[in-house]
mmCIF file of C-alpha atoms in Angstrom:
data_model
loop_
_atom_site.group_PDB
_atom_site.id
_atom_site.type_symbol
_atom_site.label_atom_id
_atom_site.label_comp_id
_atom_site.label_asym_id
_atom_site.label_seq_id
_atom_site.Cartn_x
_atom_site.Cartn_y
_atom_site.Cartn_z
ATOM 1 C CA UNK A 1 0.023 0.040 0.016
ATOM 2 C CA UNK A 2 1.494 3.634 -0.980
ATOM 3 C CA UNK A 3 0.335 6.906 0.499
ATOM 4 C CA UNK A 4 2.180 9.567 -1.461
ATOM 5 C CA UNK A 5 5.850 8.559 -1.391
ATOM 6 C CA UNK A 6 5.309 6.616 2.007
ATOM 7 C CA UNK A 7 5.164 2.772 1.454
ATOM 8 C CA UNK A 8 4.161 0.324 4.067
ATOM 9 C CA UNK A 9 7.026 -2.117 3.887
ATOM 10 C CA UNK A 10 5.499 -4.692 6.101
ATOM 11 C CA UNK A 11 1.943 -5.842 5.201
ATOM 12 C CA UNK A 12 -0.324 -6.998 7.920
ATOM 13 C CA UNK A 13 -0.053 -10.576 8.714
ATOM 14 C CA UNK A 14 -2.355 -13.127 10.856
ATOM 15 C CA UNK A 15 -1.068 -15.028 13.759
ATOM 16 C CA UNK A 16 -2.971 -17.460 15.790
ATOM 17 C CA UNK A 17 -2.557 -17.228 19.572
ATOM 18 C CA UNK A 18 -3.874 -19.818 21.984
ATOM 19 C CA UNK A 19 -6.153 -18.593 24.549
ATOM 20 C CA UNK A 20 -7.757 -21.868 25.664
ATOM 21 C CA UNK A 21 -6.801 -25.463 25.014
ATOM 22 C CA UNK A 22 -8.329 -26.441 21.713
ATOM 23 C CA UNK A 23 -9.285 -22.844 20.870
ATOM 24 C CA UNK A 24 -7.690 -20.053 18.727
ATOM 25 C CA UNK A 25 -8.344 -16.570 18.237
ATOM 26 C CA UNK A 26 -7.071 -14.653 15.332
ATOM 27 C CA UNK A 27 -5.290 -11.339 15.804
ATOM 28 C CA UNK A 28 -3.582 -9.199 13.386
ATOM 29 C CA UNK A 29 -0.168 -7.219 13.826
ATOM 30 C CA UNK A 30 0.496 -4.082 11.704
ATOM 31 C CA UNK A 31 4.177 -2.629 11.507
ATOM 32 C CA UNK A 32 4.542 0.686 9.693
ATOM 33 C CA UNK A 33 7.647 2.375 8.966
ATOM 34 C CA UNK A 34 7.538 6.129 8.424
ATOM 35 C CA UNK A 35 10.271 8.248 6.715
ATOM 36 C CA UNK A 36 10.558 11.581 8.338
ATOM 37 C CA UNK A 37 13.581 12.891 6.596
ATOM 38 C CA UNK A 38 13.710 16.258 5.123
ATOM 39 C CA UNK A 39 12.646 15.095 1.869
ATOM 40 C CA UNK A 40 9.316 14.261 3.197
ATOM 41 C CA UNK A 41 8.636 17.875 4.690
ATOM 42 C CA UNK A 42 6.678 18.815 1.549
ATOM 43 C CA UNK A 43 4.290 15.944 2.103
ATOM 44 C CA UNK A 44 4.251 15.747 5.848
ATOM 45 C CA UNK A 45 0.819 16.926 6.308
ATOM 46 C CA UNK A 46 -0.563 14.374 3.575
ATOM 47 C CA UNK A 47 1.360 11.671 5.471
ATOM 48 C CA UNK A 48 -0.085 12.399 8.828
ATOM 49 C CA UNK A 49 -3.471 12.529 7.467
ATOM 50 C CA UNK A 50 -3.023 9.435 5.334
ATOM 51 C CA UNK A 51 -1.609 7.665 8.706
ATOM 52 C CA UNK A 52 -4.601 8.706 10.884
ATOM 53 C CA UNK A 53 -7.092 8.044 8.377
ATOM 54 C CA UNK A 54 -5.532 4.322 8.218
ATOM 55 C CA UNK A 55 -5.258 4.099 12.045
ATOM 56 C CA UNK A 56 -8.862 5.137 12.465
ATOM 57 C CA UNK A 57 -9.990 2.458 9.811
ATOM 58 C CA UNK A 58 -8.022 -0.258 11.491
ATOM 59 C CA UNK A 59 -9.580 0.688 14.871
ATOM 60 C CA UNK A 60 -12.926 -0.043 13.503
ATOM 61 C CA UNK A 61 -12.065 -3.597 12.616
ATOM 62 C CA UNK A 62 -13.320 -5.819 15.303
ATOM 63 C CA UNK A 63 -10.468 -8.465 15.151
ATOM 64 C CA UNK A 64 -7.871 -7.993 17.809
ATOM 65 C CA UNK A 65 -5.018 -5.960 16.342
ATOM 66 C CA UNK A 66 -1.648 -4.979 17.630
ATOM 67 C CA UNK A 67 0.413 -1.998 16.189
ATOM 68 C CA UNK A 68 4.246 -1.291 15.840
ATOM 69 C CA UNK A 69 5.320 2.173 14.486
ATOM 70 C CA UNK A 70 8.877 2.835 13.638
ATOM 71 C CA UNK A 71 10.146 6.238 12.414
ATOM 72 C CA UNK A 72 13.357 7.363 10.802
ATOM 73 C CA UNK A 73 15.316 10.382 9.917
ATOM 74 C CA UNK A 74 19.014 11.468 9.531
ATOM 75 C CA UNK A 75 19.230 12.382 13.298
ATOM 76 C CA UNK A 76 17.713 9.165 14.769
ATOM 77 C CA UNK A 77 18.022 6.628 12.038
ATOM 78 C CA UNK A 78 15.535 4.042 14.068
ATOM 79 C CA UNK A 79 12.999 5.269 16.532
ATOM 80 C CA UNK A 80 10.556 2.756 17.962
ATOM 81 C CA UNK A 81 7.331 4.629 18.835
ATOM 82 C CA UNK A 82 5.040 1.657 19.551
ATOM 83 C CA UNK A 83 5.982 -1.877 19.891
ATOM 84 C CA UNK A 84 3.027 -4.373 19.594
ATOM 85 C CA UNK A 85 0.541 -1.913 21.269
ATOM 86 C CA UNK A 86 -2.898 -2.781 21.231
ATOM 87 C CA UNK A 87 -4.360 -0.644 18.305
ATOM 88 C CA UNK A 88 -6.890 1.102 20.402
ATOM 89 C CA UNK A 89 -4.178 2.586 22.594
ATOM 90 C CA UNK A 90 -2.354 3.992 19.676
ATOM 91 C CA UNK A 91 -2.773 7.695 19.472
ATOM 92 C CA UNK A 92 -3.046 9.769 16.273
ATOM 93 C CA UNK A 93 -0.168 11.413 14.644
ATOM 94 C CA UNK A 94 0.606 15.089 15.056
ATOM 95 C CA UNK A 95 3.201 17.489 13.652
ATOM 96 C CA UNK A 96 4.851 17.469 16.791
ATOM 97 C CA UNK A 97 6.073 13.781 16.779
#
């Protein structure tokens, strides 16, 4: 999936988690890598809006979902923002992040 020049590098996948003997419940994990280098400044608001729309859409899915968000730039090449957090606990992005 591409939003502007931002590409989701890791598509959501499903994992079976055992809750009770003999029963499984499906969950989805989404990992998103966001580029916040200077070259993205011109479309920063579009990326934030696209991210927030995607997040809102995924929160409406009844299936349990966890979410990992990593951002990178030239100052901090790898910043883990959320690691396997329940998606309903993930806040929307702002320009300050």
